[in-house]
Amino acid sequence: MKKNKLRLRDWLLSIALGLAIAGVAGFFYVKHYQSEQAIAVNQSTRQRIQKDSKAKVKKEKVLNQYRLYGLTDSEINAAKTLPVSAIGDSIMLGSSAYLKVLFPEMSIDAEVGRQVQAAPAIISQLKSSGKLANTVVISLGTNGPMTEADINGILDQLGTERQVFWVTAYAPGKAWIDPVNKLIHAAAKTHANLHVVDWYYLAGGNDDWFADDGVHPNDAGRPHYYTLIAKDVMQTLKK
């Protein structure tokens, strides 16, 4: 009997040790990929993104682009008074000035190299200040992997009363992109208030839409990104 107890103890210790090793390995796996993509955004790219985010755009010209890409005048008028909270990385940051033309009431918190794991703290701050809108746009996942627990935790934090629009990630050659996008699509099937803005699908095969890194939209690609978000938000809310 004593020998059996010792065997059971050793077996349980082996399982615990295995789980601990797997957890540590997973942690360093995530950290490795987070660092890799953040480093890939070099200084010149950062400067261009910051410049784009503060660009003095011609309002009517940008609104005409929204019309060209499928928004109606009634949707454009409705967007003028729609409060939106947007959380993103450098992809959103580069289009922030253009999104603000259509959505003057949109608050945008976007940052170069941001990981999805940063979202809960931002959401908590918006909640505590009473500034979290009922329409939320998230553009995160480009810079590294996320887990089912990450996305479910964010959606639980936002609650079921808010309409959430999550933009899929596009970064050719990055190992985490397919798993990240599969998680977004899977979550939309179990959360009725989550809507997928499929940038990955739209961007695929359009290499001329991107800067040399193949990740950040250039002048040709940027309108496709921000008009896709606008169309999905306005046409979904209209239903």
Short mmCIF file of C-alpha atoms in Angstrom, two decimals, residues 21-116:
data_model
loop_
_atom_site.label_atom_id
_atom_site.label_comp_id
_atom_site.label_asym_id
_atom_site.label_seq_id
_atom_site.Cartn_x
_atom_site.Cartn_y
_atom_site.Cartn_z
CA ILE A 21 7.47 23.32 -17.96
CA ALA A 22 4.75 23.67 -20.62
CA GLY A 23 3.56 26.91 -19.03
CA VAL A 24 7.04 28.40 -18.94
CA ALA A 25 7.68 27.31 -22.53
CA GLY A 26 4.39 28.88 -23.64
CA PHE A 27 5.28 32.12 -21.86
CA PHE A 28 8.63 32.39 -23.64
CA TYR A 29 7.01 31.39 -26.96
CA VAL A 30 4.62 34.34 -26.70
CA LYS A 31 7.38 36.69 -25.56
CA HIS A 32 9.61 35.62 -28.45
CA TYR A 33 7.01 36.45 -31.08
CA GLN A 34 5.95 39.64 -29.35
CA SER A 35 9.53 40.89 -29.44
CA GLU A 36 10.13 39.77 -33.02
CA GLN A 37 7.30 41.79 -34.53
CA ALA A 38 7.83 44.86 -32.33
CA ILE A 39 11.48 45.03 -33.41
CA ALA A 40 10.43 44.71 -37.07
CA VAL A 41 8.78 48.16 -36.89
CA ASN A 42 11.89 50.22 -37.58
CA GLN A 43 12.37 53.90 -36.84
CA SER A 44 11.45 55.15 -40.32
CA THR A 45 8.22 53.12 -40.29
CA ARG A 46 7.36 54.45 -36.83
CA GLN A 47 7.90 58.01 -38.00
CA ARG A 48 5.72 57.50 -41.07
CA ILE A 49 2.90 55.99 -39.00
CA GLN A 50 3.05 58.85 -36.50
CA LYS A 51 2.99 61.35 -39.36
CA ASP A 52 -0.02 59.61 -40.95
CA SER A 53 -1.88 59.60 -37.63
CA LYS A 54 -1.54 63.39 -37.36
CA ALA A 55 -2.10 64.17 -41.03
CA LYS A 56 -4.21 67.22 -41.83
CA VAL A 57 -6.59 65.52 -44.21
CA LYS A 58 -9.05 67.24 -46.51
CA LYS A 59 -12.40 66.33 -45.01
CA GLU A 60 -14.51 66.36 -48.17
CA LYS A 61 -11.91 64.39 -50.11
CA VAL A 62 -11.88 61.69 -47.43
CA LEU A 63 -15.68 61.60 -47.24
CA ASN A 64 -15.76 61.12 -51.00
CA GLN A 65 -13.47 58.13 -50.54
CA TYR A 66 -15.96 56.66 -48.09
CA ARG A 67 -18.68 57.16 -50.69
CA LEU A 68 -16.50 55.63 -53.40
CA TYR A 69 -15.99 52.52 -51.30
CA GLY A 70 -19.69 52.01 -50.63
CA LEU A 71 -20.97 54.19 -47.79
CA THR A 72 -24.25 55.99 -48.38
CA ASP A 73 -24.89 59.61 -47.40
CA SER A 74 -27.33 58.44 -44.72
CA GLU A 75 -24.62 56.21 -43.21
CA ILE A 76 -22.10 59.06 -43.35
CA ASN A 77 -24.55 61.36 -41.56
CA ALA A 78 -25.31 58.73 -38.91
CA ALA A 79 -21.59 58.21 -38.28
CA LYS A 80 -21.15 61.90 -37.37
CA THR A 81 -22.88 61.45 -34.01
CA LEU A 82 -21.92 57.84 -33.23
CA PRO A 83 -19.70 57.43 -30.14
CA VAL A 84 -17.06 54.76 -30.79
CA SER A 85 -14.18 53.47 -28.68
CA ALA A 86 -11.32 52.16 -30.84
CA ILE A 87 -8.31 50.22 -29.54
CA GLY A 88 -5.53 49.22 -31.89
CA ASP A 89 -1.93 48.94 -32.93
CA SER A 90 0.10 50.71 -35.63
CA ILE A 91 -2.26 49.57 -38.39
CA MET A 92 -5.12 51.52 -36.82
CA LEU A 93 -2.84 54.37 -35.78
CA GLY A 94 -1.88 55.03 -39.41
CA SER A 95 -5.57 55.44 -40.35
CA SER A 96 -6.73 57.28 -37.24
CA ALA A 97 -6.93 60.73 -38.89
CA TYR A 98 -9.13 59.30 -41.65
CA LEU A 99 -11.40 57.40 -39.26
CA LYS A 100 -11.91 60.59 -37.25
CA VAL A 101 -13.22 62.37 -40.36
CA LEU A 102 -16.15 59.97 -40.57
CA PHE A 103 -16.47 59.35 -36.81
CA PRO A 104 -15.83 62.69 -35.04
CA GLU A 105 -17.05 61.10 -31.78
CA MET A 106 -14.58 58.20 -32.03
CA SER A 107 -11.88 58.00 -29.36
CA ILE A 108 -8.83 56.14 -30.67
CA ASP A 109 -6.20 54.56 -28.44
CA ALA A 110 -3.66 53.04 -30.85
CA GLU A 111 0.05 52.42 -30.43
CA VAL A 112 2.93 50.96 -32.43
CA GLY A 113 3.78 47.38 -31.41
CA ARG A 114 0.75 46.94 -29.15
CA GLN A 115 -0.20 43.41 -28.13
CA VAL A 116 -3.72 42.16 -27.49
#
